[in-house]
Short mmCIF file of C-alpha atoms (C1' of nucleotides) in Angstrom, two decimals:
data_model
loop_
_atom_site.label_atom_id
_atom_site.label_comp_id
_atom_site.label_asym_id
_atom_site.label_seq_id
_atom_site.Cartn_x
_atom_site.Cartn_y
_atom_site.Cartn_z
CA UNK A 1 -51.53 95.32 152.03
CA UNK A 2 -54.77 95.45 154.05
CA UNK A 3 -57.20 92.55 153.74
CA UNK A 4 -59.20 93.24 150.58
CA UNK A 5 -63.03 92.96 150.96
CA UNK A 6 -64.66 90.83 148.28
CA UNK A 7 -66.62 93.80 146.87
CA UNK A 8 -63.36 95.53 146.11
CA UNK A 9 -61.72 92.38 144.83
CA UNK A 10 -64.62 91.79 142.41
CA UNK A 11 -64.61 95.26 140.98
CA UNK A 12 -60.83 95.16 140.73
CA UNK A 13 -60.81 92.47 138.14
CA UNK A 14 -61.79 94.93 135.49
CA UNK A 15 -58.48 96.69 136.09
CA UNK A 16 -56.76 93.82 134.34
CA UNK A 17 -58.05 94.98 130.98
CA UNK A 18 -56.00 98.16 130.57
CA UNK A 19 -52.98 96.29 132.01
CA UNK A 20 -53.33 93.53 129.46
CA UNK A 21 -53.69 96.09 126.66
CA UNK A 22 -50.88 98.45 127.49
CA UNK A 23 -48.75 96.84 130.19
CA UNK A 24 -48.62 97.92 133.78
CA UNK A 25 -46.07 100.70 133.37
CA UNK A 26 -48.05 102.29 130.55
CA UNK A 27 -51.18 102.19 132.68
CA UNK A 28 -51.83 105.09 135.05
CA UNK A 29 -53.25 104.44 138.48
CA UNK A 30 -56.09 106.72 137.43
CA UNK A 31 -56.92 104.37 134.67
CA UNK A 32 -57.04 101.46 137.05
CA UNK A 33 -59.36 103.53 139.18
CA UNK A 34 -61.52 104.35 136.20
CA UNK A 35 -61.61 100.76 134.84
CA UNK A 36 -62.51 99.23 138.22
CA UNK A 37 -64.75 102.02 139.48
CA UNK A 38 -62.69 102.23 142.62
CA UNK A 39 -61.33 105.76 143.40
CA UNK A 40 -57.58 106.23 143.45
CA UNK A 41 -57.56 107.11 147.14
CA UNK A 42 -59.33 103.87 148.00
CA UNK A 43 -56.88 101.83 145.93
CA UNK A 44 -54.10 103.38 147.96
CA UNK A 45 -55.98 102.59 151.12
CA UNK A 46 -55.75 98.86 150.35
CA UNK A 47 -52.63 98.59 148.26
CA UNK A 48 -49.25 100.22 148.36
CA UNK A 49 -49.17 100.78 144.58
CA UNK A 50 -49.67 99.47 141.10
CA UNK A 51 -47.37 96.52 141.50
CA UNK A 52 -49.27 95.24 144.48
CA UNK A 53 -52.59 95.58 142.63
CA UNK A 54 -51.31 93.45 139.84
CA UNK A 55 -49.75 90.96 142.23
CA UNK A 56 -53.17 90.66 143.90
CA UNK A 57 -54.87 89.98 140.58
CA UNK A 58 -52.22 87.47 139.56
CA UNK A 59 -52.20 85.49 142.78
CA UNK A 60 -55.99 85.37 142.58
CA UNK A 61 -55.76 84.00 139.00
CA UNK A 62 -53.02 81.53 139.85
CA UNK A 63 -54.93 80.20 142.82
CA UNK A 64 -57.86 79.56 140.56
CA UNK A 65 -55.70 77.78 137.98
CA UNK A 66 -53.98 75.74 140.65
CA UNK A 67 -57.41 74.64 141.92
CA UNK A 68 -58.70 73.60 138.54
CA UNK A 69 -55.47 71.82 137.84
CA UNK A 70 -55.58 70.03 141.14
CA UNK A 71 -59.03 68.67 140.27
CA UNK A 72 -57.80 67.47 136.88
CA UNK A 73 -54.86 65.87 138.59
CA UNK A 74 -57.14 63.78 140.77
CA UNK A 75 -59.22 62.44 137.90
CA UNK A 76 -59.31 58.73 137.36
CA UNK A 77 -57.74 57.10 134.34
CA UNK A 78 -54.16 57.03 133.08
CA UNK A 79 -51.65 59.75 133.73
CA UNK A 80 -51.71 60.46 130.06
CA UNK A 81 -55.40 61.28 130.23
CA UNK A 82 -54.78 63.42 133.27
CA UNK A 83 -52.07 65.36 131.44
CA UNK A 84 -54.70 66.23 128.79
CA UNK A 85 -57.06 67.18 131.50
CA UNK A 86 -54.47 69.47 133.19
CA UNK A 87 -53.69 71.28 129.93
CA UNK A 88 -57.33 71.67 129.19
CA UNK A 89 -57.91 73.13 132.59
CA UNK A 90 -55.15 75.67 132.15
CA UNK A 91 -56.46 76.73 128.77
CA UNK A 92 -59.94 76.93 130.12
CA UNK A 93 -58.98 79.55 132.68
CA UNK A 94 -57.14 81.47 129.99
CA UNK A 95 -60.33 81.53 128.01
CA UNK A 96 -62.36 82.60 131.04
CA UNK A 97 -60.05 85.34 132.26
CA UNK A 98 -58.25 86.52 129.19
CA UNK A 99 -57.11 89.92 130.52
CA UNK A 100 -55.43 88.76 133.70
CA UNK A 101 -53.83 85.79 131.90
CA UNK A 102 -52.46 88.19 129.23
CA UNK A 103 -51.14 90.46 131.99
CA UNK A 104 -49.34 87.47 133.51
CA UNK A 105 -47.92 85.88 130.37
CA UNK A 106 -47.01 88.98 128.50
CA UNK A 107 -44.79 90.03 131.39
CA UNK A 108 -43.33 86.87 132.73
CA UNK A 109 -40.28 88.80 133.90
CA UNK A 110 -42.33 90.49 136.56
CA UNK A 111 -43.62 87.11 137.73
CA UNK A 112 -40.07 85.90 138.02
CA UNK A 113 -39.05 88.95 140.05
CA UNK A 114 -41.86 88.58 142.63
CA UNK A 115 -41.19 85.44 144.62
CA UNK A 116 -44.76 85.08 145.74
CA UNK A 117 -45.96 84.96 142.16
CA UNK A 118 -43.13 82.76 140.97
CA UNK A 119 -44.14 80.19 143.50
CA UNK A 120 -47.80 80.44 142.52
CA UNK A 121 -46.83 79.89 138.87
CA UNK A 122 -44.91 76.85 139.84
CA UNK A 123 -47.83 75.48 141.80
CA UNK A 124 -50.32 76.15 139.03
CA UNK A 125 -48.19 74.94 136.10
CA UNK A 126 -44.91 73.09 136.55
CA UNK A 127 -45.40 71.03 139.66
CA UNK A 128 -48.64 69.30 138.63
CA UNK A 129 -47.21 68.51 135.20
CA UNK A 130 -44.02 67.22 136.74
CA UNK A 131 -46.00 64.93 138.97
CA UNK A 132 -48.20 63.59 136.26
CA UNK A 133 -45.13 62.86 134.10
CA UNK A 134 -43.76 60.75 136.96
CA UNK A 135 -47.08 59.03 137.32
CA UNK A 136 -47.15 58.31 133.63
CA UNK A 137 -43.70 56.79 133.79
CA UNK A 138 -45.01 54.59 136.57
CA UNK A 139 -48.32 53.51 135.03
CA UNK A 140 -46.76 53.13 131.61
CA UNK A 141 -49.00 55.63 129.85
CA UNK A 142 -46.11 58.04 129.31
CA UNK A 143 -42.56 57.41 128.44
CA UNK A 144 -39.79 58.14 130.94
CA UNK A 145 -38.20 61.43 129.99
CA UNK A 146 -34.60 62.13 130.92
CA UNK A 147 -35.26 65.48 132.59
CA UNK A 148 -38.80 65.89 133.91
CA UNK A 149 -38.18 69.39 135.16
CA UNK A 150 -37.01 70.62 131.80
CA UNK A 151 -39.82 68.78 130.14
CA UNK A 152 -42.45 70.38 132.31
CA UNK A 153 -40.91 73.77 131.49
CA UNK A 154 -41.19 73.06 127.82
CA UNK A 155 -44.83 71.97 128.20
CA UNK A 156 -45.50 75.14 130.19
CA UNK A 157 -44.05 77.19 127.37
CA UNK A 158 -45.95 75.38 124.66
CA UNK A 159 -49.28 75.74 126.49
CA UNK A 160 -48.99 79.28 127.67
CA UNK A 161 -47.42 80.82 124.59
CA UNK A 162 -50.09 79.19 122.45
CA UNK A 163 -52.74 80.58 124.73
CA UNK A 164 -51.03 83.96 124.75
CA UNK A 165 -51.23 84.21 121.00
CA UNK A 166 -54.92 83.68 121.04
CA UNK A 167 -55.27 86.31 123.73
CA UNK A 168 -53.11 88.91 121.93
CA UNK A 169 -54.81 88.34 118.64
CA UNK A 170 -58.18 88.39 120.28
CA UNK A 171 -59.33 85.29 118.49
CA UNK A 172 -61.71 83.19 120.54
CA UNK A 173 -59.98 80.26 122.31
CA UNK A 174 -61.75 76.92 122.49
CA UNK A 175 -59.91 75.25 125.37
CA UNK A 176 -60.94 71.72 124.47
CA UNK A 177 -60.02 72.14 120.85
CA UNK A 178 -56.75 73.82 121.56
CA UNK A 179 -55.81 71.33 124.31
CA UNK A 180 -56.58 68.49 121.94
CA UNK A 181 -54.27 69.80 119.23
CA UNK A 182 -51.58 70.76 121.72
CA UNK A 183 -51.49 67.47 123.53
CA UNK A 184 -51.80 65.65 120.23
CA UNK A 185 -48.50 67.20 119.18
CA UNK A 186 -46.86 66.84 122.61
CA UNK A 187 -47.88 63.29 123.14
CA UNK A 188 -47.37 61.81 119.68
CA UNK A 189 -44.51 64.00 118.73
CA UNK A 190 -43.61 65.66 115.42
CA UNK A 191 -41.59 62.80 113.97
CA UNK A 192 -43.32 60.53 111.53
CA UNK A 193 -43.88 57.20 113.15
CA UNK A 194 -42.31 54.45 111.08
CA UNK A 195 -44.60 51.86 112.49
CA UNK A 196 -47.82 53.35 113.83
CA UNK B 1 -34.14 107.63 115.24
CA UNK B 2 -30.90 108.81 113.68
CA UNK B 3 -28.60 106.21 112.11
CA UNK B 4 -26.61 104.67 114.96
CA UNK B 5 -22.82 104.42 114.47
CA UNK B 6 -21.34 101.00 115.21
CA UNK B 7 -19.24 102.34 118.12
CA UNK B 8 -22.46 103.42 119.83
CA UNK B 9 -24.25 100.22 118.93
CA UNK B 10 -21.50 98.09 120.37
CA UNK B 11 -21.37 99.94 123.64
CA UNK B 12 -25.10 99.95 123.88
CA UNK B 13 -25.34 96.19 124.22
CA UNK B 14 -24.26 96.44 127.84
CA UNK B 15 -27.51 98.38 128.45
CA UNK B 16 -29.37 95.17 128.11
CA UNK B 17 -28.10 93.90 131.43
CA UNK B 18 -30.01 96.24 133.79
CA UNK B 19 -33.08 95.88 131.55
CA UNK B 20 -32.99 92.09 131.86
CA UNK B 21 -32.48 92.37 135.57
CA UNK B 22 -35.20 94.84 136.46
CA UNK B 23 -37.30 95.31 133.39
CA UNK B 24 -37.31 98.43 131.22
CA UNK B 25 -39.71 100.50 133.36
CA UNK B 26 -37.69 99.89 136.52
CA UNK B 27 -34.52 100.96 134.73
CA UNK B 28 -33.71 104.62 134.62
CA UNK B 29 -32.21 106.22 131.54
CA UNK B 30 -29.26 107.20 133.75
CA UNK B 31 -28.64 103.51 134.42
CA UNK B 32 -28.62 102.77 130.71
CA UNK B 33 -26.13 105.61 130.31
CA UNK B 34 -23.98 104.25 133.10
CA UNK B 35 -24.11 100.61 131.91
CA UNK B 36 -23.27 101.48 128.35
CA UNK B 37 -20.85 104.26 129.07
CA UNK B 38 -22.86 106.56 126.73
CA UNK B 39 -23.99 109.85 128.34
CA UNK B 40 -27.65 110.46 128.63
CA UNK B 41 -27.54 113.44 126.27
CA UNK B 42 -25.90 111.32 123.61
CA UNK B 43 -28.53 108.60 124.03
CA UNK B 44 -31.21 111.20 123.39
CA UNK B 45 -29.27 112.46 120.37
CA UNK B 46 -29.77 109.12 118.71
CA UNK B 47 -32.94 107.76 120.29
CA UNK B 48 -36.21 109.30 121.22
CA UNK B 49 -36.33 107.40 124.51
CA UNK B 50 -36.01 104.17 126.44
CA UNK B 51 -38.47 102.28 124.31
CA UNK B 52 -36.55 103.00 121.20
CA UNK B 53 -33.25 101.96 122.76
CA UNK B 54 -34.73 98.59 123.69
CA UNK B 55 -36.34 98.24 120.30
CA UNK B 56 -32.95 98.82 118.72
CA UNK B 57 -31.33 96.16 120.89
CA UNK B 58 -34.15 93.74 120.16
CA UNK B 59 -34.20 94.17 116.37
CA UNK B 60 -30.46 93.71 116.35
CA UNK B 61 -30.81 90.47 118.34
CA UNK B 62 -33.69 89.18 116.20
CA UNK B 63 -31.79 89.91 113.00
CA UNK B 64 -28.95 87.85 114.31
CA UNK B 65 -31.25 84.97 115.28
CA UNK B 66 -33.00 85.14 111.94
CA UNK B 67 -29.65 84.89 110.19
CA UNK B 68 -28.46 81.90 112.17
CA UNK B 69 -31.82 80.26 111.71
CA UNK B 70 -31.72 80.89 107.96
CA UNK B 71 -28.37 79.14 107.76
CA UNK B 72 -29.74 76.15 109.69
CA UNK B 73 -32.75 76.11 107.40
CA UNK B 74 -30.53 75.71 104.34
CA UNK B 75 -28.54 72.79 105.74
CA UNK B 76 -28.66 69.48 103.83
CA UNK B 77 -30.38 66.49 105.24
CA UNK B 78 -33.94 65.82 106.29
CA UNK B 79 -36.34 68.47 107.45
CA UNK B 80 -36.31 66.74 110.80
CA UNK B 81 -32.60 67.29 111.03
CA UNK B 82 -33.00 70.90 110.02
CA UNK B 83 -35.62 71.40 112.72
CA UNK B 84 -33.08 70.27 115.30
CA UNK B 85 -30.52 72.64 113.71
CA UNK B 86 -33.00 75.57 113.91
CA UNK B 87 -33.77 74.99 117.57
CA UNK B 88 -30.10 74.65 118.34
CA UNK B 89 -29.38 77.92 116.54
CA UNK B 90 -32.06 79.73 118.51
CA UNK B 91 -30.75 78.43 121.80
CA UNK B 92 -27.17 79.22 120.81
CA UNK B 93 -28.00 82.87 120.45
CA UNK B 94 -29.75 82.80 123.74
CA UNK B 95 -26.58 81.43 125.34
CA UNK B 96 -24.46 84.06 123.59
CA UNK B 97 -26.61 87.04 124.39
CA UNK B 98 -28.44 86.23 127.56
CA UNK B 99 -29.30 89.72 128.63
CA UNK B 100 -31.03 90.95 125.48
CA UNK B 101 -32.82 87.59 125.10
CA UNK B 102 -34.15 87.83 128.59
CA UNK B 103 -35.25 91.39 127.94
CA UNK B 104 -37.18 90.09 124.95
CA UNK B 105 -38.73 86.96 126.38
CA UNK B 106 -39.50 88.30 129.85
CA UNK B 107 -41.59 91.04 128.29
CA UNK B 108 -43.26 89.51 125.26
CA UNK B 109 -46.14 91.82 125.61
CA UNK B 110 -43.95 94.75 124.56
CA UNK B 111 -42.83 92.76 121.55
CA UNK B 112 -46.43 92.22 120.63
CA UNK B 113 -47.20 95.89 120.92
CA UNK B 114 -44.34 97.08 118.67
CA UNK B 115 -45.21 95.87 115.11
CA UNK B 116 -41.58 96.12 113.97
CA UNK B 117 -40.49 93.72 116.70
CA UNK B 118 -43.51 91.41 116.30
CA UNK B 119 -42.54 90.96 112.65
CA UNK B 120 -38.91 90.31 113.52
CA UNK B 121 -39.97 87.67 116.08
CA UNK B 122 -42.01 85.97 113.46
CA UNK B 123 -39.14 85.99 111.02
CA UNK B 124 -36.69 84.64 113.58
CA UNK B 125 -38.96 82.00 115.07
CA UNK B 126 -42.32 81.01 113.67
CA UNK B 127 -41.88 81.32 109.98
CA UNK B 128 -38.76 79.19 109.63
CA UNK B 129 -40.26 76.48 111.85
CA UNK B 130 -43.47 76.62 109.93
CA UNK B 131 -41.59 76.09 106.68
CA UNK B 132 -39.50 73.23 107.97
CA UNK B 133 -42.67 71.56 109.21
CA UNK B 134 -44.09 71.73 105.68
CA UNK B 135 -40.83 70.40 104.24
CA UNK B 136 -40.92 67.58 106.74
CA UNK B 137 -44.42 66.61 105.71
CA UNK B 138 -43.16 66.61 102.15
CA UNK B 139 -39.96 64.62 102.60
CA UNK B 140 -41.59 62.23 105.05
CA UNK B 141 -39.27 63.02 107.99
CA UNK B 142 -42.03 64.69 109.99
CA UNK B 143 -45.68 63.84 110.28
CA UNK B 144 -48.31 66.07 108.86
CA UNK B 145 -49.71 68.21 111.67
CA UNK B 146 -53.29 69.49 111.44
CA UNK B 147 -52.41 73.11 112.19
CA UNK B 148 -48.84 74.07 111.37
CA UNK B 149 -49.27 77.62 112.57
CA UNK B 150 -50.44 76.59 116.04
CA UNK B 151 -47.75 73.94 116.08
CA UNK B 152 -44.95 76.37 115.38
CA UNK B 153 -46.35 78.64 118.13
CA UNK B 154 -46.14 75.70 120.54
CA UNK B 155 -42.64 74.95 119.47
CA UNK B 156 -41.70 78.62 119.87
CA UNK B 157 -43.09 78.54 123.43
CA UNK B 158 -41.28 75.34 124.35
CA UNK B 159 -38.00 76.57 123.12
CA UNK B 160 -38.04 80.10 124.41
CA UNK B 161 -39.60 79.45 127.81
CA UNK B 162 -37.09 76.67 128.37
CA UNK B 163 -34.32 79.10 127.44
CA UNK B 164 -35.81 81.88 129.57
CA UNK B 165 -35.67 79.68 132.64
CA UNK B 166 -32.01 79.05 132.22
CA UNK B 167 -31.48 82.77 131.76
CA UNK B 168 -33.57 83.77 134.79
CA UNK B 169 -31.89 81.19 137.00
CA UNK B 170 -28.53 82.10 135.69
CA UNK B 171 -27.58 78.49 135.11
CA UNK B 172 -25.30 77.97 132.14
CA UNK B 173 -27.19 76.94 129.02
CA UNK B 174 -25.55 74.36 126.80
CA UNK B 175 -27.41 74.90 123.48
CA UNK B 176 -26.58 71.52 121.95
CA UNK B 177 -27.55 69.63 125.06
CA UNK B 178 -30.73 71.58 125.66
CA UNK B 179 -31.72 71.40 122.01
CA UNK B 180 -31.19 67.67 122.01
CA UNK B 181 -33.48 67.16 125.02
CA UNK B 182 -36.04 69.58 123.74
CA UNK B 183 -36.27 68.18 120.23
CA UNK B 184 -36.13 64.71 121.68
CA UNK B 185 -39.34 65.41 123.51
CA UNK B 186 -40.92 67.38 120.65
CA UNK B 187 -40.10 64.82 117.94
CA UNK B 188 -40.76 61.57 119.77
CA UNK B 189 -43.57 62.84 121.98
CA UNK B 190 -44.36 62.14 125.59
CA UNK B 191 -46.55 59.12 124.99
CA UNK B 192 -45.07 55.74 125.46
CA UNK B 193 -44.66 54.10 122.09
CA UNK B 194 -46.38 50.76 122.01
CA UNK B 195 -44.24 49.52 119.22
CA UNK B 196 -40.94 51.42 119.05
"C1'" DC C 1 -79.74 107.60 170.04
"C1'" DC C 2 -74.90 108.46 170.83
"C1'" DG C 3 -70.10 108.03 170.05
"C1'" DG C 4 -66.19 105.94 168.32
"C1'" DA C 5 -63.70 102.79 165.12
"C1'" DG C 6 -62.82 101.77 160.77
"C1'" DT C 7 -63.83 102.73 155.71
"C1'" DT C 8 -64.34 105.63 151.72
"C1'" DT C 9 -63.12 109.37 149.05
"C1'" DG C 10 -61.76 114.14 147.44
"C1'" DT C 11 -58.02 117.36 147.27
"C1'" DA C 12 -53.75 119.14 147.61
"C1'" DC C 13 -49.15 118.25 147.76
"C1'" DT C 14 -44.17 116.25 146.98
"C1'" DC C 15 -40.85 114.30 144.35
"C1'" DA C 16 -38.51 111.29 141.04
"C1'" DC C 17 -37.67 110.74 136.51
"C1'" DG C 18 -38.45 110.97 131.44
"C1'" DG C 19 -37.68 113.93 128.11
"C1'" DT C 20 -36.42 118.75 126.07
"C1'" DA C 21 -33.58 122.81 125.22
"C1'" DC C 22 -29.49 124.69 124.50
"C1'" DA C 23 -24.96 126.04 124.55
"C1'" DA C 24 -20.17 124.74 124.64
"C1'" DC C 25 -16.92 122.02 122.66
"C1'" DC C 26 -14.83 118.75 119.71
"C1'" DT C 27 -13.63 116.41 115.13
"C1'" DC C 28 -13.14 116.05 110.59
"C1'" DC C 29 -13.01 117.33 106.02
"C1'" DA C 30 -13.41 120.59 101.96
"C1'" DT D 1 -9.56 127.63 108.44
"C1'" DG D 2 -14.20 127.58 108.75
"C1'" DG D 3 -18.35 125.24 108.94
"C1'" DA D 4 -21.22 121.01 109.49
"C1'" DG D 5 -22.30 117.69 112.29
"C1'" DG D 6 -21.29 114.78 116.43
"C1'" DT D 7 -20.80 114.78 121.63
"C1'" DT D 8 -21.83 116.10 126.11
"C1'" DG D 9 -22.91 118.86 130.40
"C1'" DT D 10 -26.49 121.43 132.56
"C1'" DA D 11 -30.59 123.50 133.39
"C1'" DC D 12 -35.19 122.99 132.90
"C1'" DC D 13 -40.37 121.24 132.38
"C1'" DG D 14 -44.25 118.13 132.83
"C1'" DT D 15 -46.29 113.95 134.13
"C1'" DG D 16 -47.73 110.81 137.14
"C1'" DA D 17 -46.72 107.80 141.34
"C1'" DG D 18 -47.31 107.98 145.87
"C1'" DT D 19 -48.42 110.64 150.43
"C1'" DA D 20 -51.03 113.45 153.71
"C1'" DC D 21 -55.03 114.65 155.51
"C1'" DA D 22 -59.53 115.83 156.56
"C1'" DA D 23 -64.41 115.40 155.68
"C1'" DA D 24 -67.95 112.29 155.41
"C1'" DC D 25 -70.05 108.03 155.76
"C1'" DT D 26 -71.14 103.15 157.72
"C1'" DC D 27 -71.76 100.16 161.28
"C1'" DC D 28 -71.90 98.48 165.80
"C1'" DG D 29 -72.09 98.29 171.02
"C1'" DG D 30 -74.00 100.52 174.87
#
DNA sequence: CCGGAGTTTGTACTCACGGTACAACCTCCA
DNA sequence: TGGAGGTTGTACCGTGAGTACAAACTCCGG
């Protein structure tokens, strides 16, 4: 993959739309060309194929998420508050870039198969959550869970699948609102509190 | 799609393995034929193509899950206990049929695009959880959540993505154990209880 | 202003694979 | 025993991914 100039990278984002709608395999290269306004021959000048185009879009997205999450992870306050911030940040990007996010989440298998993307997903989602869980156990704002890795996986699932549903159904996603509800459930739990 | 005899249906299950490994689009019909021991021509006698073969495997799987979940939903005890039973049942099927489950969860976008499968997913996952949440609010074993639909989506995500990770990594999945941890987190929440 | 390096793009091509057509054969039952 | 329907091999077609390549265009150093 040749270094991709920013003009191309910018145009390319529109290519995520047909991919989100139909899936990569049901999307012809010609459609990617059409959607992005970049001729097929030029696409092949920079990328070796469809897969690589999607990988480029996804790593771009995941870098952005990782950045926003890193900021939220540095915020002052309790770990519990930062967890809310992290989830909000993740949902915010989903609201901003619905198509690429849908392309990622609707085909998680591909992400798992491409090591580069798998790592980026971990950096953007699991790892920060895992850390904030540990911080919460330390500062007393979160309880100590038995298996932080499994727990961060569960949180990842809850957040992304919730977001994915909004994206698929096309209903507008209010990140703050959704994060509030989601973390409300995740933090307080579903069980009725006997003494709360 | 012609009615599929049980002999064919049984053999066909093996076709889920290459699909889980590589994804449907990276799997040739010839490979499905090889994996299942059913010649290509016979596959096309019963199905109109790859998509339909996968759809058949998925509806079969989802019917099974829906059945197991229905049983768990009828169990005596509190709604809270039934919720644990439902999650356990879902994870149990994932442990029993790893390949098909992976094929489903690693490509949720496809499920969303095929109405038949989307409905089956709802029947196997959301709807029962949504109902047990309502029952829990009624019998007092679960707290009243603001948005039961969104909550059941989050639960769906937590359960399936957790399961998917086990499947992708190939680590053995103990349904009881995993369900215990998962529902532990979901029921009690991540926040430290001030008075528990 | 020239020339060359790298970029952009159109066009023509190859080839793998999904899917179809069809005929031979087999099985089972009336 | 004959015919309907299931099973399978083989030959074929069309689509679309990816390649090859050359023409044109941009930009920069001399």
